Coordinates of C-alpha atoms in Angstrom, one line a residue:
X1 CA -4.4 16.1 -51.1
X2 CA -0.9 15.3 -49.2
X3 CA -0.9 12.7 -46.2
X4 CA -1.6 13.8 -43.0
X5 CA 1.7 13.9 -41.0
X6 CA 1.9 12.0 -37.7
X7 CA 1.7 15.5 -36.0
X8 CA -1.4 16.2 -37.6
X9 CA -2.9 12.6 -36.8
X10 CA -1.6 13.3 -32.9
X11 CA -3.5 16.4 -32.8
X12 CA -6.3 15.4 -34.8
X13 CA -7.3 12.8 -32.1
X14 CA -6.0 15.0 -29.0
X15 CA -9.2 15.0 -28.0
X16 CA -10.1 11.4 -28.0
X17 CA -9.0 9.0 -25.1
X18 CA -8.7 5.1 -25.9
X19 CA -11.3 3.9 -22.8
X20 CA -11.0 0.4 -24.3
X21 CA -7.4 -0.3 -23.6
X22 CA -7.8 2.2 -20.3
X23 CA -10.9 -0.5 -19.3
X24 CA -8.8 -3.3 -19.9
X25 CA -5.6 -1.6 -18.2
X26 CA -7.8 -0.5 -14.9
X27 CA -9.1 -3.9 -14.7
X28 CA -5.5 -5.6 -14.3
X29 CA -4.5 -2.9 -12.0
X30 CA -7.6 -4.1 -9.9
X31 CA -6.9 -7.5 -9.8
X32 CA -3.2 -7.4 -9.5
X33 CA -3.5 -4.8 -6.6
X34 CA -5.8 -6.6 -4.9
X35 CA -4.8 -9.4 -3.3
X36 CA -1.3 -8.5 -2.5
X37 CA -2.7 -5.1 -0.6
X38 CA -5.1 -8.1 1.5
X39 CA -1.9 -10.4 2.6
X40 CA -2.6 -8.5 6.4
X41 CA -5.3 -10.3 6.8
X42 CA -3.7 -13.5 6.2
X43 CA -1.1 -13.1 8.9
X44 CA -2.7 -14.0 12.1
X45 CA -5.3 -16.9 10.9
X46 CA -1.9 -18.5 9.3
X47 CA 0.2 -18.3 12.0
X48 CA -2.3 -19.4 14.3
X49 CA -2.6 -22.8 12.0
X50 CA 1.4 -22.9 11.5
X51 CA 3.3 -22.1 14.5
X52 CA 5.5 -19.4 12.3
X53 CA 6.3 -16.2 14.3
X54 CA 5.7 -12.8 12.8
X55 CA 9.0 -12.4 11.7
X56 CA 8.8 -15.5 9.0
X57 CA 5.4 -14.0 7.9
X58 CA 7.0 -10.5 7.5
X59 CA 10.3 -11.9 6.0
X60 CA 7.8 -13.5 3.1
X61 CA 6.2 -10.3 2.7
X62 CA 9.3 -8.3 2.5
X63 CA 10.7 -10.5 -0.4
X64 CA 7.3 -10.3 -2.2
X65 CA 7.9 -6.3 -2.3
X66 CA 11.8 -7.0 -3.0
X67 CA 10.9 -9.1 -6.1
X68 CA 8.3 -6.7 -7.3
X69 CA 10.7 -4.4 -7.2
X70 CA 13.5 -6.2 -9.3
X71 CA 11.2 -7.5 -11.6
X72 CA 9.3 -4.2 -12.6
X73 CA 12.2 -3.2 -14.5
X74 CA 12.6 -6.4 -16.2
X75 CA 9.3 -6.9 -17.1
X76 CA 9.3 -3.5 -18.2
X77 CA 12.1 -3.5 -20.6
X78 CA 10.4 -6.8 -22.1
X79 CA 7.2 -5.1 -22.1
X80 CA 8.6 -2.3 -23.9
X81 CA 10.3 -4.5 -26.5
X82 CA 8.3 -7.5 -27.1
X83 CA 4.6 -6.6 -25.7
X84 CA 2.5 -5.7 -22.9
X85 CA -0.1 -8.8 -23.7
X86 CA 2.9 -11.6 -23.0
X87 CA 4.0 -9.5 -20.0
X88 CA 0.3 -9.0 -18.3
X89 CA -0.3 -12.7 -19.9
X90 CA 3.0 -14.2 -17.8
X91 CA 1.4 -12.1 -14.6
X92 CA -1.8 -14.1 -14.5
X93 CA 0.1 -17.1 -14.3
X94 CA 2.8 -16.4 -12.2
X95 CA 0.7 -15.0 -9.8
X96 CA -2.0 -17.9 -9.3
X97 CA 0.8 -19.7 -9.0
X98 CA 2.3 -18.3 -6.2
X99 CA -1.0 -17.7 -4.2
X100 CA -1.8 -21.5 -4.6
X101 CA 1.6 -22.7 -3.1
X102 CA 1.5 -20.0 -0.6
X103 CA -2.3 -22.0 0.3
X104 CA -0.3 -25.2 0.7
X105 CA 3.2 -24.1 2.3
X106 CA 4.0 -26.7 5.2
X107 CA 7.5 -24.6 5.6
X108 CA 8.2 -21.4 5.9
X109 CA 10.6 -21.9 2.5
X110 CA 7.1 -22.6 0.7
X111 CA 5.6 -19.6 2.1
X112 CA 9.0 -17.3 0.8
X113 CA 8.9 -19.1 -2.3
X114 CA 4.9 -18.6 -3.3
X115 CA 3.9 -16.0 -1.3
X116 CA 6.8 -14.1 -1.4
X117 CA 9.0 -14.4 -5.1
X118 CA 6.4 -15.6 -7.2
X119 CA 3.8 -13.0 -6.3
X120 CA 6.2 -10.7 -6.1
X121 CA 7.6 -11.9 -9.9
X122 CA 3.2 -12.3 -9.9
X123 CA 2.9 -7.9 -9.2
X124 CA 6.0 -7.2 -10.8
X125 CA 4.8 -7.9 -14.4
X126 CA 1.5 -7.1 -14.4
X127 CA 1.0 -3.6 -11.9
X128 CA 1.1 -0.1 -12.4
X129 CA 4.9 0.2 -14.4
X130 CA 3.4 -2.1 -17.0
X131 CA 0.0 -1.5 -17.3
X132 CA 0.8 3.0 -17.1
X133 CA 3.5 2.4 -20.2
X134 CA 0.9 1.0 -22.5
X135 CA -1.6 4.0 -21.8
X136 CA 1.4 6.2 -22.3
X137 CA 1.6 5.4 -25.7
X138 CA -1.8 6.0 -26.4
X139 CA -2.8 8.9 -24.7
X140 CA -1.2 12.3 -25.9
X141 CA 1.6 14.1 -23.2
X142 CA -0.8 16.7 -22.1
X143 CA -3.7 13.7 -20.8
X144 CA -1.3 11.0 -19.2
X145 CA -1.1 12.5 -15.8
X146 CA -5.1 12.3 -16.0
X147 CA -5.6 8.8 -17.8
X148 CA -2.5 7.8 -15.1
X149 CA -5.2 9.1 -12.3
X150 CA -7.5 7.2 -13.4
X151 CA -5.0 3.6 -13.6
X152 CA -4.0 4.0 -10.0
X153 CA -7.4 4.7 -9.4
X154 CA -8.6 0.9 -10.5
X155 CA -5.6 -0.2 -8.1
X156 CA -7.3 1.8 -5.4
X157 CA -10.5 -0.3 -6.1
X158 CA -8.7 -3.5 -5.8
X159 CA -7.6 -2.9 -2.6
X160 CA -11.4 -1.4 -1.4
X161 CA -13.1 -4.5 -3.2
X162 CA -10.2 -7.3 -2.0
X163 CA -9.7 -5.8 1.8
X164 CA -14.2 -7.2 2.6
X165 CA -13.6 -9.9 0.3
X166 CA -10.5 -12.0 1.3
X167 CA -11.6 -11.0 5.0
X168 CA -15.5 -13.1 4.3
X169 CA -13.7 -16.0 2.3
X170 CA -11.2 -15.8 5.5
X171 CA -14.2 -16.5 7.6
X172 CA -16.3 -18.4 5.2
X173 CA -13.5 -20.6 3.9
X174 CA -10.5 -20.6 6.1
X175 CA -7.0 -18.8 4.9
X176 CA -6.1 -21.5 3.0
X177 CA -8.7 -22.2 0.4
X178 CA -9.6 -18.0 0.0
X179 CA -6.1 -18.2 -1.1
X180 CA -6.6 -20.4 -3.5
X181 CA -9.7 -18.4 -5.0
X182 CA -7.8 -15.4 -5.2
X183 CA -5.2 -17.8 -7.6
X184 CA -8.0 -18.8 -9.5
X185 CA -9.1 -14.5 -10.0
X186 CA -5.7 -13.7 -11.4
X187 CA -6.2 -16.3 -14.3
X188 CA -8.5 -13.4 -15.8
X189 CA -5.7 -11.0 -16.6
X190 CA -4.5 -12.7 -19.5
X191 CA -8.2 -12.1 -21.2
X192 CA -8.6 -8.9 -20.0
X193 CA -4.9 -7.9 -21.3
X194 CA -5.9 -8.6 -24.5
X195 CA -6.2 -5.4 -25.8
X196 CA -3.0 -3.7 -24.4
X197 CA -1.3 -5.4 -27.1
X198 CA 1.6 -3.9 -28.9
X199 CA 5.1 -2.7 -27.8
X200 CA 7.1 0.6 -27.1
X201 CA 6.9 1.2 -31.0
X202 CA 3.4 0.9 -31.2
X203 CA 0.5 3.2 -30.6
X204 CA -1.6 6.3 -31.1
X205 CA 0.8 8.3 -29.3
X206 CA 4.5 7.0 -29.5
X207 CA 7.6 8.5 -30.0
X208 CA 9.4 8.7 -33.5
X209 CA 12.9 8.4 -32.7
X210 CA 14.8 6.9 -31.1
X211 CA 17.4 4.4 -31.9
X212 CA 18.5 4.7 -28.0
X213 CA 19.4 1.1 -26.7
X214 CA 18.7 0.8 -23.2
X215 CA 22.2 1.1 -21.9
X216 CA 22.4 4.6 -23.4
X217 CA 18.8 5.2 -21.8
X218 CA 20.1 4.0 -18.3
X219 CA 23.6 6.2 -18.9
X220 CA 21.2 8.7 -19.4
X221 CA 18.6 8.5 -16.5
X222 CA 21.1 7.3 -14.1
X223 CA 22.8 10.8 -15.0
X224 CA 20.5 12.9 -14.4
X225 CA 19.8 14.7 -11.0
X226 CA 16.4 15.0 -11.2
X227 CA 15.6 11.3 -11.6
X228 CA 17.7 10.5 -8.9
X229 CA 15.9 12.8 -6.7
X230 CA 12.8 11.1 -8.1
X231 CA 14.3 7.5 -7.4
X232 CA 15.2 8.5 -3.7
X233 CA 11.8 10.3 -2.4
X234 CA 9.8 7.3 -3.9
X235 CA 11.6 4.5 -1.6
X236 CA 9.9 6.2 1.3
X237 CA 6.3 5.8 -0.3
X238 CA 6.9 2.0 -0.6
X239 CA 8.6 2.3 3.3
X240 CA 5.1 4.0 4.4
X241 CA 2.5 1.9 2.4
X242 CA 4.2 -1.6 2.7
X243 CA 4.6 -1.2 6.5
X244 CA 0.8 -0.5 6.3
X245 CA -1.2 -3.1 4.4
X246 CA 1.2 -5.4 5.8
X247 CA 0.8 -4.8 9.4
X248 CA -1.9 -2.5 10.2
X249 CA -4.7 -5.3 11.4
X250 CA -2.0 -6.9 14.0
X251 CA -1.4 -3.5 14.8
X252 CA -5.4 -3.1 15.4
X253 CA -5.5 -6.2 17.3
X254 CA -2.4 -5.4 19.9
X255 CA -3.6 -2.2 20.9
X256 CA -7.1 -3.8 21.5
X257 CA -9.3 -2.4 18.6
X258 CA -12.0 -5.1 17.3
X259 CA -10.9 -7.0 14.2
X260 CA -13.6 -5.8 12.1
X261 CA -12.1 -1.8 12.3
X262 CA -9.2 -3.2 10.7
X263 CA -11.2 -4.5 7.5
X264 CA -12.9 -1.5 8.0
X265 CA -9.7 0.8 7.6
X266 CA -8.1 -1.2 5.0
X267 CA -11.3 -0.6 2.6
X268 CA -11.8 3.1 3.9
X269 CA -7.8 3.6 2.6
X270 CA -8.8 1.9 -1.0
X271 CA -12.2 3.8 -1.0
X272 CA -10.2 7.2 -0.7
X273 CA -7.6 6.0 -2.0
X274 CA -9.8 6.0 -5.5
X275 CA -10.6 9.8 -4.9
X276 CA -7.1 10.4 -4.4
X277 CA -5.5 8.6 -7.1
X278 CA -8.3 10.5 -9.4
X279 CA -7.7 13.9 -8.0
X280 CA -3.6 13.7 -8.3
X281 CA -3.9 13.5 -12.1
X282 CA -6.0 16.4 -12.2
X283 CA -3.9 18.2 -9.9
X284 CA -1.0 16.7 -11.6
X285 CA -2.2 18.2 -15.1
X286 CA -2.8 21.7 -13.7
X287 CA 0.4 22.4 -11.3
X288 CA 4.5 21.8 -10.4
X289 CA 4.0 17.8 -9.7
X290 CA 7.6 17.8 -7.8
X291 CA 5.7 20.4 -5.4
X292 CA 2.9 18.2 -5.2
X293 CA 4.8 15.0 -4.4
X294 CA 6.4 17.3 -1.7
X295 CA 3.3 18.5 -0.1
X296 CA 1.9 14.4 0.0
X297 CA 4.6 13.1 1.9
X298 CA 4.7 16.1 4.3
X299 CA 1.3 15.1 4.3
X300 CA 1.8 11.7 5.1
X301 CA 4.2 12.7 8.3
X302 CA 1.9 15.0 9.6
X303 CA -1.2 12.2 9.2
X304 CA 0.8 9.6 11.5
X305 CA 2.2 12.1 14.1
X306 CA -1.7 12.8 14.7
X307 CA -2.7 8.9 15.0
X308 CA 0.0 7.8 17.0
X309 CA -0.1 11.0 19.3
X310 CA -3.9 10.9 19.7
X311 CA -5.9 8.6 21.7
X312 CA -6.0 5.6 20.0
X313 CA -10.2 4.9 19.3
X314 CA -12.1 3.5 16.7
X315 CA -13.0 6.7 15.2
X316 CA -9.6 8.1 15.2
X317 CA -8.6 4.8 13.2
X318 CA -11.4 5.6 10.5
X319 CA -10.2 8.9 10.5
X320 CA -6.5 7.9 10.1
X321 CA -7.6 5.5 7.4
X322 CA -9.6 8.5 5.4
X323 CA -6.7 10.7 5.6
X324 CA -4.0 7.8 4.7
X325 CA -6.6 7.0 1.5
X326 CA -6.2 9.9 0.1
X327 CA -2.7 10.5 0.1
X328 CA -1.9 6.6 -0.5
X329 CA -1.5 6.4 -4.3
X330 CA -1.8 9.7 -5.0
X331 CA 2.1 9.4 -5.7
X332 CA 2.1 7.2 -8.8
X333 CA 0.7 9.5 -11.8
X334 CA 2.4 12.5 -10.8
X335 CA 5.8 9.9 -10.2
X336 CA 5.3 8.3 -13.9
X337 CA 4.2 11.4 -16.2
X338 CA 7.6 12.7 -14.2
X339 CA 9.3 10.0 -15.8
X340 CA 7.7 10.4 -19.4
X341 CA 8.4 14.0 -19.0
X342 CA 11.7 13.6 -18.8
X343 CA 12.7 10.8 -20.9
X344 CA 9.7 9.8 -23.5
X345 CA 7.9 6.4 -23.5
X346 CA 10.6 4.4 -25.7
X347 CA 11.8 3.5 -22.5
X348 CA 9.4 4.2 -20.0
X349 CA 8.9 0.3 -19.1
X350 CA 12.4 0.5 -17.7
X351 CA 12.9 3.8 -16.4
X352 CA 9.7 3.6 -14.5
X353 CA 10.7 0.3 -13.3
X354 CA 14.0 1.1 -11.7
X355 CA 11.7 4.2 -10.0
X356 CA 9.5 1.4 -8.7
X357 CA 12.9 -0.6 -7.6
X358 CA 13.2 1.8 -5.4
X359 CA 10.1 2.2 -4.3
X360 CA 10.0 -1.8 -3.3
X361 CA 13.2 -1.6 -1.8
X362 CA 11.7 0.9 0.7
X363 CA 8.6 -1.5 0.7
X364 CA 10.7 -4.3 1.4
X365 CA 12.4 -2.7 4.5
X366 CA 9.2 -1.7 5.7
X367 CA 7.3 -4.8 5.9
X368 CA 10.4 -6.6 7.4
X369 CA 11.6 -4.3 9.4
X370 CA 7.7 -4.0 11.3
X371 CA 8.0 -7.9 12.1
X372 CA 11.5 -8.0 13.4
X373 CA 11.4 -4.8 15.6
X374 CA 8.2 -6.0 16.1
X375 CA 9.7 -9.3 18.1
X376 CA 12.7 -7.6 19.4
X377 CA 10.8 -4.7 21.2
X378 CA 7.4 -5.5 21.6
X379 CA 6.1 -2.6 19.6
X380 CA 5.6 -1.3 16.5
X381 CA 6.4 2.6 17.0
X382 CA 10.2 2.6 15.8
X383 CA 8.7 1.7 13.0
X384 CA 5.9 4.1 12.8
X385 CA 8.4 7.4 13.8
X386 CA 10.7 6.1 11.2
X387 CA 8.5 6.6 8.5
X388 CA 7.6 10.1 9.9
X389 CA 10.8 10.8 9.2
X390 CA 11.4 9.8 6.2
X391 CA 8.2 11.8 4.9
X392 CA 9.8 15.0 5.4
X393 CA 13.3 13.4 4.1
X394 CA 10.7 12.8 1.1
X395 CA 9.4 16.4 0.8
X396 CA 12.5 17.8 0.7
X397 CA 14.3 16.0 -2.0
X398 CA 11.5 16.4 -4.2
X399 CA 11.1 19.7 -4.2
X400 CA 14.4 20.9 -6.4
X401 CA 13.2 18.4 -9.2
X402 CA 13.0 20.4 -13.0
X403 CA 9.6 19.1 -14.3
X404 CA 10.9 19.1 -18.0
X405 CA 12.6 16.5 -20.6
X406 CA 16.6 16.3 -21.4
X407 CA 18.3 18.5 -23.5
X408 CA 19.1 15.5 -26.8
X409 CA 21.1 16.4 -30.3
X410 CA 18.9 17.0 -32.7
X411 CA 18.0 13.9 -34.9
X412 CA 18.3 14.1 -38.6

């Protein structure tokens, strides 16, 4: 009886989905996500003990996001080529790390340097890009957007589980020590990554090809209209998000809402977040994902016109937070099977990294950009009707983008 060809293996286990690696991939995105989407609640508690104005708080925030960005498609293109385990395994430690000297910092240089580039370095090699790319290769084309779902999905949880918890260790243990508990969490991801082992050449589900170095796949992607279009909408997701989780509860506290709406808020955005992360890789499976993307950051707009127009209450918060959820992370699997549409996982590390870039560099502008104007005008609405704005800049560049995969020569 001849050998089953890899086709025939791919189809054979079409049917099958690898929840061992998907566990162990959900779980990082958790605990990676987590603390980094609970640095808001940090801000005011560590001022109050340092002295530093909001502007040296948002400035370490802002690099965090910049290095997350420039790392993810570093660690990406070493993920792809020598392992997702050393990648994820370098995260853990990178991360605890920087949370620890961030605990410590006596000068706002220590805060930059732990809170912000070594968590950033911390994110970069252990979030979504990395964590996406190895469930890629093991999950056939037609299931990613789904099994991508349900990755953002265990992000989402991170930041409903981490918003309650780093706020009680906040009051339980002061800002300093919770810090250095969350440090001592990240030391799990190298366990947990054990099973997302392997490279870009490796699994159920990757590509036979490809000889493409990664200066003919950049060439390649960097040509292409439809990734650029894909590159620019997803800097005004990081703009929206970053801005968010990094300033929301001062936000709260200026326009006089209780503290406790802004823990609140924060978990009701990761609780929904979950259902929307889950429901874009269905949706994402079933219809046009450019349209899609379109249609959440119009979404988005139309979500903060409504808060900042409406009287500002308790309730309209929680509502605000409920709608924000759901539209939060809805971006990434629709974003990433874009990506893996076009171009394959041989270098999906990469090319989804330089997506993310972007995505940070809009994240990074965001966070900063609410502390300065912040302490310039007294107010954070530039900011707000800046990211309105940009959600309908969003919508309409993603709305001309060809969901399909280059034209390549034939390979012998």
């Amino acid at each position: 009886m001849p050998a089953a060809t890899p086709a025939a293996v791919r189809t054979a286990d079409h049917g099958s989905l690898p929840w061992l690696i998907i566990a162990a991939g959900s779980l990082i995105a958790m605990l990676t996500f987590g603390p980094r989407s609970a640095m808001g609640f940090f801000q005011l508690p560590m001022l109050a003990d340092t002295g530093w104005d909001r502007t040296t708080f948002g400035l370490a925030m802002a690099i965090q996001n910049l290095c997350w960005g420039l790392g993810q498609p570093f660690f990406g293109a070493v993920a792809d080529r020598f392992g997702t385990w050393r990648t994820l395994a370098l995260s853990g430690l990178l991360y605890a790390s920087g949370l620890v000297i961030m605990a410590f910092a006596n000068a706002p240089i220590w805060l930059h340097v732990g809170g912000g580039v070594l968590v950033g370095l911390g994110v970069a090699s252990g979030s979504f890009g990395i964590v996406l790319s190895a469930f890629a290769r093991n999950v056939a084309p037609d299931r990613r957007a789904f099994v991508f779902g349900i990755g953002t999905a265990a992000g989402s949880a991170g930041m409903f589980l981490f918003a309650p918890l780093s706020q009680a260790l906040i009051s339980a243990y002061g800002w300093s020590d919770s810090l250095v508990y969350l440090g001592l969490l990240m030391l799990l991801v190298p366990l947990f990554a054990i099973p997302l082992r392997g490279n870009a050449s490796s699994g159920r589900h990757s590509e036979v090809l490809s000889t493409q170095t990664i200066g003919e796949a950049l060439k390649e992607a960097l040509g292409h209209r439809s990734y650029l279009l894909l590159v620019s909408g997803f800097f005004v997701c990081g703009y929206q998000v970053a801005f968010i989780t990094a300033h929301f509860p001062a936000y709260l506290g200026d326009i006089g809402i209780d503290a406790r709406y802004a823990v609140i808020a924060l978990a009701l955005i990761g609780f929904f977040n979950i259902i929307g992360s889950l429901s874009a890789g269905v949706i994402s499976q079933r219809y046009s994902k450019p349209y899609f993307l379109a249609w959440i950051y119009l979404g988005r707009s139309v979500a903060v016109t409504a808060f900042l127009l409406i009287p500002q209450t308790p309730t309209s918060v929680i509502v605000f937070a409920i709608a924000m959820g759901l539209l939060w992370l809805s971006t990434v699997p629709p974003t990433n099977a874009l990506v893996a549409i076009m171009f394959g996982t041989r270098h999906l590390g990469l090319l989804g990294g330089i997506v993310f870039l972007s995505h940070q560099v809009g994240s990074f502008l965001g966070v900063w950009m609410g502390g300065y104007l912040y302490d310039r005008f007294g107010s954070y609405d530039p900011v707000w009707w800046l990211g309105v704005a940009l959600g309908i800049f969003a919508a309409i560049v993603h709305w001309p983008i060809e969901e399909r995969g280059v034209a390549r020569p034939a390979m012998a």
